[in-house]
Short mmCIF file of C-alpha atoms in Angstrom, two decimals:
data_model
loop_
_atom_site.label_atom_id
_atom_site.label_comp_id
_atom_site.label_asym_id
_atom_site.label_seq_id
_atom_site.Cartn_x
_atom_site.Cartn_y
_atom_site.Cartn_z
CA MET A 1 -6.86 160.29 39.84
CA ASN A 2 -5.30 163.45 41.20
CA LYS A 3 -8.29 163.99 43.46
CA LEU A 4 -7.94 160.44 44.78
CA THR A 5 -4.23 160.96 45.58
CA ILE A 6 -4.99 164.22 47.36
CA GLY A 7 -7.73 162.47 49.32
CA ILE A 8 -5.43 159.64 50.44
CA LEU A 9 -2.70 162.10 51.40
CA GLY A 10 -5.24 164.10 53.36
CA LEU A 11 -6.41 161.03 55.27
CA LEU A 12 -2.80 160.04 56.04
CA LEU A 13 -2.14 163.56 57.34
CA LEU A 14 -5.27 163.39 59.50
CA PHE A 15 -4.23 160.02 61.03
CA SER A 16 -0.73 161.33 61.65
CA CYS A 17 -2.09 164.44 63.43
CA SER A 18 -4.47 162.33 65.53
CA GLU A 19 -1.63 159.99 66.56
CA ASN A 20 0.57 162.97 67.49
CA GLN A 21 -2.27 164.49 69.53
CA GLU A 22 -2.71 161.21 71.43
CA LYS A 23 1.02 161.09 72.14
CA THR A 24 0.89 164.71 73.37
CA THR A 25 -2.04 163.90 75.71
CA GLN A 26 -0.15 160.88 77.11
CA LYS A 27 2.89 163.08 77.59
CA GLU A 28 0.78 165.69 79.39
CA GLU A 29 -0.60 162.98 81.67
CA GLN A 30 2.90 161.77 82.43
CA LEU A 31 3.99 165.35 83.09
CA ILE A 32 1.25 165.83 85.65
CA ALA A 33 1.83 162.50 87.42
CA TRP A 34 2.07 162.50 91.22
CA LYS A 35 5.57 161.97 92.62
CA PHE A 36 6.71 160.93 96.08
CA VAL A 37 8.08 163.85 98.10
CA LYS A 38 8.66 162.61 101.63
CA GLU A 39 7.44 160.51 104.53
CA ILE A 40 6.32 162.23 107.71
CA PRO A 41 6.99 159.98 110.73
CA LEU A 42 4.36 160.09 113.46
CA GLN A 43 4.99 159.91 117.18
CA ASN A 44 3.11 156.87 118.49
CA ILE A 45 0.10 157.55 116.27
CA THR A 46 -1.69 154.72 114.45
CA PRO A 47 -3.61 156.76 111.89
CA ILE A 48 -6.83 155.90 110.14
CA GLY A 49 -8.47 159.16 108.99
CA ILE A 50 -6.93 162.45 107.86
CA VAL A 51 -8.22 165.94 107.10
CA ALA A 52 -6.37 169.22 106.55
CA GLN A 53 -7.05 172.58 108.13
CA ASN A 54 -4.99 175.77 107.72
CA ASN A 55 -1.52 174.22 107.36
CA PHE A 56 -2.27 171.55 109.96
CA LEU A 57 -3.46 167.98 109.68
CA TRP A 58 -5.98 166.21 111.90
CA LEU A 59 -5.63 162.47 112.37
CA SER A 60 -7.75 159.84 114.08
CA ASP A 61 -5.42 157.68 116.17
CA VAL A 62 -7.52 154.53 116.47
CA ASP A 63 -5.22 152.46 118.71
CA ASN A 64 -4.96 155.27 121.27
CA ASN A 65 -8.62 156.35 121.06
CA ARG A 66 -7.75 159.95 120.31
CA VAL A 67 -7.76 162.62 117.62
CA VAL A 68 -4.59 164.66 117.15
CA LYS A 69 -3.71 167.86 115.38
CA ILE A 70 -0.20 167.83 113.90
CA ASP A 71 1.91 170.30 111.96
CA LEU A 72 3.16 169.41 108.49
CA ASN A 73 6.30 167.86 110.03
CA GLY A 74 4.32 165.45 112.20
CA LYS A 75 4.68 167.30 115.51
CA ILE A 76 1.63 166.94 117.74
CA ILE A 77 0.08 170.34 118.45
CA GLU A 78 -3.14 169.27 120.20
CA GLU A 79 -4.78 166.02 121.20
CA PHE A 80 -8.29 165.04 122.27
CA ASN A 81 -8.72 161.74 124.12
CA ASP A 82 -11.39 159.28 125.25
CA PHE A 83 -12.96 158.52 121.87
CA GLU A 84 -14.01 154.95 121.15
CA ARG A 85 -12.06 153.80 118.08
CA PRO A 86 -12.27 156.96 115.94
CA MET A 87 -12.18 156.14 112.21
CA HIS A 88 -12.41 158.21 108.96
CA ILE A 89 -12.94 161.81 110.07
CA ALA A 90 -14.42 164.70 108.07
CA ILE A 91 -14.14 168.48 108.20
CA GLN A 92 -16.49 171.34 107.40
CA GLU A 93 -15.46 174.90 108.16
CA ASN A 94 -14.00 174.71 111.67
CA LYS A 95 -15.76 171.53 112.72
CA ILE A 96 -14.07 168.12 112.79
CA TYR A 97 -16.59 165.26 112.60
CA ILE A 98 -15.40 162.12 114.38
CA PRO A 99 -17.17 158.77 113.86
CA GLN A 100 -16.68 156.39 116.77
CA TYR A 101 -16.73 152.81 115.61
CA THR A 102 -17.34 151.11 118.97
CA SER A 103 -19.97 153.44 120.43
CA ASP A 104 -21.71 154.18 117.09
CA THR A 105 -21.71 157.90 117.76
CA ILE A 106 -20.50 160.94 115.85
CA SER A 107 -18.71 163.63 117.81
CA VAL A 108 -18.10 167.16 116.63
CA LEU A 109 -14.92 168.93 117.69
CA GLU A 110 -15.04 172.70 117.38
CA LYS A 111 -12.60 175.14 118.95
CA GLY A 112 -11.59 172.63 121.59
CA SER A 113 -15.04 171.60 122.72
CA ILE A 114 -16.76 168.32 121.85
CA SER A 115 -20.44 167.66 121.28
CA ASN A 116 -22.32 164.63 119.98
CA LEU A 117 -24.68 164.39 117.02
CA ILE A 118 -27.94 162.56 117.59
CA LEU A 119 -28.56 159.81 115.05
CA ASN A 120 -32.10 158.52 114.54
CA GLU A 121 -30.85 155.55 112.53
CA THR A 122 -29.57 152.31 114.06
CA VAL A 123 -25.99 151.90 112.90
CA ASP A 124 -23.38 149.23 113.53
CA GLY A 125 -19.80 150.36 113.11
CA ILE A 126 -19.54 153.89 111.70
CA SER A 127 -16.35 153.59 109.70
CA GLY A 128 -16.34 156.88 107.84
CA LEU A 129 -18.31 159.94 106.95
CA ALA A 130 -18.36 162.85 104.54
CA ILE A 131 -20.02 166.24 104.62
CA ASP A 132 -20.95 168.47 101.70
CA GLY A 133 -23.16 171.49 102.32
CA ASP A 134 -26.16 170.22 104.27
CA ARG A 135 -25.58 166.61 103.27
CA MET A 136 -23.85 164.02 105.42
CA ALA A 137 -22.96 160.52 104.22
CA ILE A 138 -22.24 157.85 106.83
CA ALA A 139 -20.54 154.51 106.06
CA ASP A 140 -22.40 151.92 108.16
CA PHE A 141 -19.87 149.04 108.08
CA TYR A 142 -21.79 146.09 109.54
CA ASN A 143 -25.09 147.04 107.92
CA HIS A 144 -23.39 147.14 104.49
CA ARG A 145 -24.89 150.50 103.58
CA VAL A 146 -24.40 154.24 103.44
CA ILE A 147 -26.83 156.56 105.18
CA LEU A 148 -27.30 159.86 103.38
CA LYS A 149 -28.74 162.57 105.60
CA LYS A 150 -30.05 165.96 104.59
CA GLY A 151 -31.49 167.86 107.52
CA GLN A 152 -33.98 165.56 109.24
CA GLU A 153 -34.42 163.39 106.15
CA SER A 154 -32.31 160.37 105.41
CA ILE A 155 -32.09 157.58 102.87
CA SER A 156 -30.29 154.24 102.98
CA ILE A 157 -27.99 153.47 100.06
CA GLY A 158 -26.99 149.91 99.16
CA LYS A 159 -27.54 146.55 100.81
CA GLU A 160 -25.32 143.54 101.52
CA GLY A 161 -24.12 141.90 98.32
CA HIS A 162 -21.70 141.84 95.46
CA ASN A 163 -23.74 143.08 92.50
CA ASP A 164 -23.98 146.60 91.09
CA GLY A 165 -25.28 148.94 93.78
CA GLU A 166 -24.71 146.41 96.59
CA LEU A 167 -22.07 146.90 99.26
CA TYR A 168 -19.85 144.60 101.32
CA TYR A 169 -18.34 146.25 104.41
CA PRO A 170 -18.04 149.89 103.24
CA THR A 171 -15.26 151.71 105.09
CA ASP A 172 -15.19 155.25 103.73
CA VAL A 173 -17.31 157.67 101.76
CA ASP A 174 -16.94 161.01 99.99
CA ILE A 175 -19.40 163.43 98.38
CA TYR A 176 -18.54 165.44 95.30
CA ASP A 177 -20.71 167.20 92.75
CA ASN A 178 -23.94 165.58 94.01
CA LYS A 179 -22.44 162.09 93.82
CA ILE A 180 -21.67 159.70 96.66
CA TYR A 181 -18.40 157.76 96.30
CA VAL A 182 -18.13 154.67 98.50
CA ALA A 183 -14.97 152.70 99.34
CA ASP A 184 -16.67 149.31 99.03
CA ALA A 185 -13.85 147.65 100.97
CA TYR A 186 -14.45 143.92 100.67
CA ASN A 187 -16.02 144.11 97.23
CA ASN A 188 -12.58 145.49 96.30
CA ARG A 189 -13.93 148.50 94.40
CA VAL A 190 -15.46 151.95 94.55
CA GLN A 191 -19.13 152.50 93.84
CA VAL A 192 -20.77 155.76 92.86
CA PHE A 193 -24.38 156.71 93.64
CA ASP A 194 -26.45 159.82 93.02
CA VAL A 195 -28.06 161.73 95.88
CA GLU A 196 -31.31 159.80 95.37
CA GLY A 197 -29.39 156.61 96.14
CA ASN A 198 -29.37 155.31 92.57
CA TYR A 199 -26.35 153.35 91.41
CA VAL A 200 -24.30 155.33 88.89
CA GLN A 201 -21.04 153.53 88.22
CA MET A 202 -18.28 151.27 89.51
CA ILE A 203 -14.61 152.18 89.68
CA GLY A 204 -11.56 149.95 90.10
CA TRP A 205 -13.31 146.60 89.79
CA ASN A 206 -10.64 145.26 87.43
CA GLU A 207 -7.57 146.69 89.19
CA ASP A 208 -7.31 143.82 91.69
CA ILE A 209 -7.79 146.12 94.68
CA HIS A 210 -7.28 144.08 97.85
CA VAL A 211 -9.13 146.20 100.42
CA ALA A 212 -10.49 149.61 99.33
CA THR A 213 -10.10 151.33 102.68
CA GLY A 214 -10.13 155.07 102.00
CA ILE A 215 -11.36 157.47 99.33
CA LYS A 216 -10.90 161.12 98.38
CA VAL A 217 -12.57 162.83 95.44
CA THR A 218 -11.41 166.11 93.89
CA ALA A 219 -12.57 168.03 90.81
CA ASN A 220 -10.47 165.83 88.52
CA GLU A 221 -9.56 162.71 90.43
CA VAL A 222 -10.89 159.82 92.48
CA ILE A 223 -8.12 158.62 94.80
CA VAL A 224 -8.38 155.21 96.48
CA ALA A 225 -6.25 153.64 99.25
CA ASP A 226 -5.70 149.89 98.82
CA PHE A 227 -4.81 148.73 102.35
CA GLU A 228 -3.64 145.18 101.65
CA GLY A 229 -2.29 146.03 98.20
CA ASN A 230 -0.03 148.70 99.73
CA ARG A 231 -0.80 151.21 97.03
CA VAL A 232 -2.91 154.21 96.08
CA LEU A 233 -4.84 154.28 92.80
CA ILE A 234 -5.71 157.51 91.02
CA TYR A 235 -8.62 157.60 88.57
CA ASP A 236 -10.14 160.38 86.54
CA ILE A 237 -13.69 161.37 87.44
CA ASN A 238 -15.04 158.87 84.88
CA GLY A 239 -13.19 155.97 86.45
CA LYS A 240 -10.27 155.70 84.03
CA LEU A 241 -7.08 154.70 85.84
CA LEU A 242 -4.53 157.51 85.56
CA GLN A 243 -1.78 156.40 87.90
CA THR A 244 -0.91 153.78 90.49
CA LEU A 245 1.34 154.82 93.36
CA SER A 246 2.82 151.56 94.56
CA GLU A 247 5.83 152.50 96.65
CA ASN A 248 6.41 154.25 99.96
CA PHE A 249 3.33 152.86 101.72
CA ASN A 250 2.81 150.61 104.71
CA HIS A 251 -0.89 149.72 104.78
CA PRO A 252 -2.50 152.99 103.65
CA THR A 253 -5.90 153.86 105.10
CA ASP A 254 -6.89 157.37 104.03
CA ILE A 255 -6.08 160.27 101.72
CA GLU A 256 -6.23 164.05 101.95
CA VAL A 257 -5.46 166.52 99.18
CA TYR A 258 -4.21 169.87 100.42
CA ASP A 259 -2.16 172.64 98.87
CA ASN A 260 -1.50 170.60 95.68
CA LYS A 261 -0.19 167.66 97.68
CA ILE A 262 -1.59 164.22 98.45
CA TYR A 263 -1.23 163.07 102.07
CA VAL A 264 -1.67 159.33 102.69
CA THR A 265 -1.89 157.83 106.20
CA ASN A 266 0.05 154.59 106.79
CA TYR A 267 -1.63 152.52 109.49
CA LYS A 268 1.16 150.04 110.11
CA GLY A 269 3.93 152.40 109.09
CA LYS A 270 2.72 155.01 111.61
CA SER A 271 3.52 157.72 109.10
CA ILE A 272 2.17 159.93 106.31
CA SER A 273 3.40 159.65 102.71
CA VAL A 274 3.38 162.92 100.77
CA PHE A 275 3.11 163.28 96.98
CA GLU A 276 3.02 166.27 94.67
CA LYS A 277 2.82 166.98 90.94
CA MET B 1 -6.09 150.08 183.17
CA ARG B 2 -3.82 147.34 181.81
CA PRO B 3 -6.57 144.74 181.22
CA LYS B 4 -8.52 147.36 179.28
CA ILE B 5 -5.53 148.01 176.98
CA LYS B 6 -5.02 144.28 176.56
CA THR B 7 -8.69 143.81 175.64
CA ALA B 8 -8.51 146.71 173.14
CA VAL B 9 -5.39 145.27 171.49
CA ILE B 10 -6.94 141.81 171.21
CA THR B 11 -10.14 143.27 169.74
CA LEU B 12 -8.16 145.28 167.18
CA VAL B 13 -6.08 142.24 166.16
CA MET B 14 -9.24 140.18 165.77
CA LEU B 15 -10.85 142.92 163.71
CA PHE B 16 -7.83 143.20 161.38
CA THR B 17 -7.64 139.42 161.02
CA THR B 18 -11.31 139.21 160.12
CA LEU B 19 -10.97 142.09 157.63
CA PHE B 20 -7.85 140.55 156.01
CA THR B 21 -9.50 137.15 155.69
CA THR B 22 -12.64 138.68 154.18
CA VAL B 23 -10.70 140.72 151.56
CA ASN B 24 -8.63 137.66 150.62
CA SER B 25 -11.74 135.59 150.34
CA ILE B 26 -13.42 138.19 148.07
CA ASN B 27 -10.29 138.35 145.85
CA ALA B 28 -10.09 134.59 145.60
CA GLN B 29 -13.77 134.44 144.76
CA THR B 30 -13.42 137.14 142.05
CA THR B 31 -10.49 135.32 140.41
CA SER B 32 -12.26 131.99 140.49
CA GLU B 33 -15.39 133.57 139.01
CA LYS B 34 -13.49 134.54 135.86
CA MET B 35 -13.12 132.45 132.77
CA TYR B 36 -10.28 133.27 130.38
CA VAL B 37 -10.89 132.82 126.67
CA LYS B 38 -8.45 132.49 123.78
CA MET B 39 -9.48 132.26 120.12
CA GLU B 40 -7.66 131.89 116.86
CA VAL B 41 -9.52 133.82 114.20
CA ASP B 42 -9.13 133.64 110.44
CA GLY B 43 -9.37 136.66 108.16
CA LEU B 44 -8.34 139.52 110.45
CA SER B 45 -6.64 141.87 108.03
CA CYS B 46 -7.59 145.51 108.49
CA PRO B 47 -8.25 147.73 111.52
CA PHE B 48 -11.97 147.76 110.71
CA CYS B 49 -11.98 143.96 111.12
CA VAL B 50 -9.95 144.01 114.33
CA TYR B 51 -11.96 146.71 116.02
CA GLY B 52 -15.19 145.24 114.66
CA LEU B 53 -14.43 141.97 116.39
CA GLU B 54 -13.41 143.88 119.52
CA LYS B 55 -16.77 145.68 119.42
CA LYS B 56 -18.74 142.42 119.12
CA ILE B 57 -16.80 140.76 121.98
CA LYS B 58 -17.29 143.79 124.23
CA GLN B 59 -21.02 143.33 123.74
CA ILE B 60 -20.77 140.04 125.71
CA LYS B 61 -21.89 140.90 129.24
CA SER B 62 -18.89 141.15 131.62
CA ALA B 63 -16.31 140.68 128.84
CA ASN B 64 -13.09 142.40 129.85
CA ASP B 65 -9.45 142.93 128.85
CA VAL B 66 -10.09 142.25 125.16
CA VAL B 67 -6.76 141.98 123.31
CA ILE B 68 -6.56 141.25 119.58
CA GLU B 69 -3.23 140.46 117.93
CA LEU B 70 -3.68 141.33 114.26
CA GLU B 71 -0.59 139.49 113.00
CA ALA B 72 -1.15 136.35 115.06
CA GLY B 73 -4.92 136.38 114.50
CA GLU B 74 -5.32 135.74 118.22
CA VAL B 75 -7.98 137.08 120.56
CA THR B 76 -7.93 136.89 124.37
CA PHE B 77 -10.36 138.22 126.95
CA ASN B 78 -12.02 137.22 130.19
CA VAL B 79 -15.62 136.90 131.21
CA LEU B 80 -17.52 135.93 134.36
CA LYS B 81 -18.20 132.20 134.56
CA GLU B 82 -21.86 132.88 135.23
CA GLN B 83 -22.18 133.97 131.59
CA GLU B 84 -21.83 130.30 130.68
CA LEU B 85 -20.09 131.19 127.45
CA THR B 86 -19.83 128.21 125.11
CA LYS B 87 -17.76 127.57 121.99
CA GLU B 88 -20.96 127.62 119.94
CA LYS B 89 -21.94 131.05 121.29
CA LEU B 90 -18.47 132.39 120.54
CA GLN B 91 -18.42 130.95 117.04
CA LYS B 92 -21.70 132.76 116.36
CA ILE B 93 -20.33 136.06 117.70
CA VAL B 94 -17.18 135.75 115.59
CA LYS B 95 -19.27 134.86 112.53
CA ASN B 96 -21.47 137.92 113.08
CA ALA B 97 -18.31 140.02 113.11
CA GLY B 98 -17.47 138.60 109.68
CA PHE B 99 -14.85 135.98 110.58
CA THR B 100 -14.32 132.32 111.40
CA ALA B 101 -13.07 131.10 114.75
CA LYS B 102 -10.56 128.29 114.20
CA GLU B 103 -9.75 127.29 117.77
CA ILE B 104 -11.38 128.33 121.02
CA SER B 105 -9.84 127.57 124.43
CA PHE B 106 -11.10 128.26 127.96
CA SER B 107 -8.92 128.49 131.07
CA GLU B 108 -9.26 129.39 134.74
CA ILE B 109 -5.90 131.16 134.60
CA PRO B 110 -4.92 133.96 132.20
CA PHE B 111 -3.31 133.00 128.88
CA LYS B 112 0.24 134.15 128.29
CA PRO B 113 0.31 136.98 125.72
CA THR B 114 1.83 136.27 122.32
CA ILE B 115 5.12 138.10 122.01
CA ASN B 116 5.58 139.78 118.64
CA GLU B 117 9.19 140.35 117.80
#
């Protein structure tokens, strides 16, 4: 009888500890939530893509067919013109990679000079790209696929459709830890593939995302811009929703994480929303 | 001496008149060769849609001055008449861009732009 009582008490204690631990974890998550800091107004820039470089931000200004370098207060430092609808840009070391949606070309901007990459694949509407080591992922909007290049080799990921592993107008892509994360815009979700092109998982399918326009992946988080939903969704790396930022946006298109801050471009707001923990 | 000057002046005037008439005629011909197009398109929501449709319209030979009003869902451009652009051809182009053309109008004079307040 005594043993039974001790056993029951022990179990109760165990449950109580487990509940407390869960509460502590939730508290920790709340403590590390992203908070709005400020909005950076932009001077006549309609931004789509954003990348950071040494305390500066680079933006693709799609309406004005240019790429601009701004300081962290929004002041234009440099501008490069005559692109044809530049979309989601990428950065590696000192090179800015600029996909041009109308001409289906990728330009590389390095120390003020511009060169073009030669693509062997036929693309239709390069909406975004990502670079990781010697891998480059290209979102091919009208062909409903992602092209993954490694040196001279390339594979095609996805095809038009709405099932697992199928894409419907992909707009942006990111590479992290040998996985390809695709903003599957008009399937209203994010899809994850491995570097062989195999489908791995789906993120955000039940969050009622209106148009998944931009994506950024860090060591702990998958951050998604919902253009029509006017919000940014933050997931853990396994796809569990951690936080929804639903204020201070005006049609967000892209995300950059730099110096412990999230920078979100607002296409219609012509501004950048900044968040920090 | 005087008749020579008179002849030179008359020749110059005739030359200028001919030149002026020719330029005017070319201009008139160019304007009349253009067909202005206006379309109402459903489903334009994001910049990728807008600039995708712009891209597809620019692929029409001689298409020029493409303007897309995102809020109004209105597209205007002009094209040479010799392209013989039809509503059916345009509906196909818009469909290939991922949208549906609701109304398509043709005109020999430019359409007035929609004013967004």
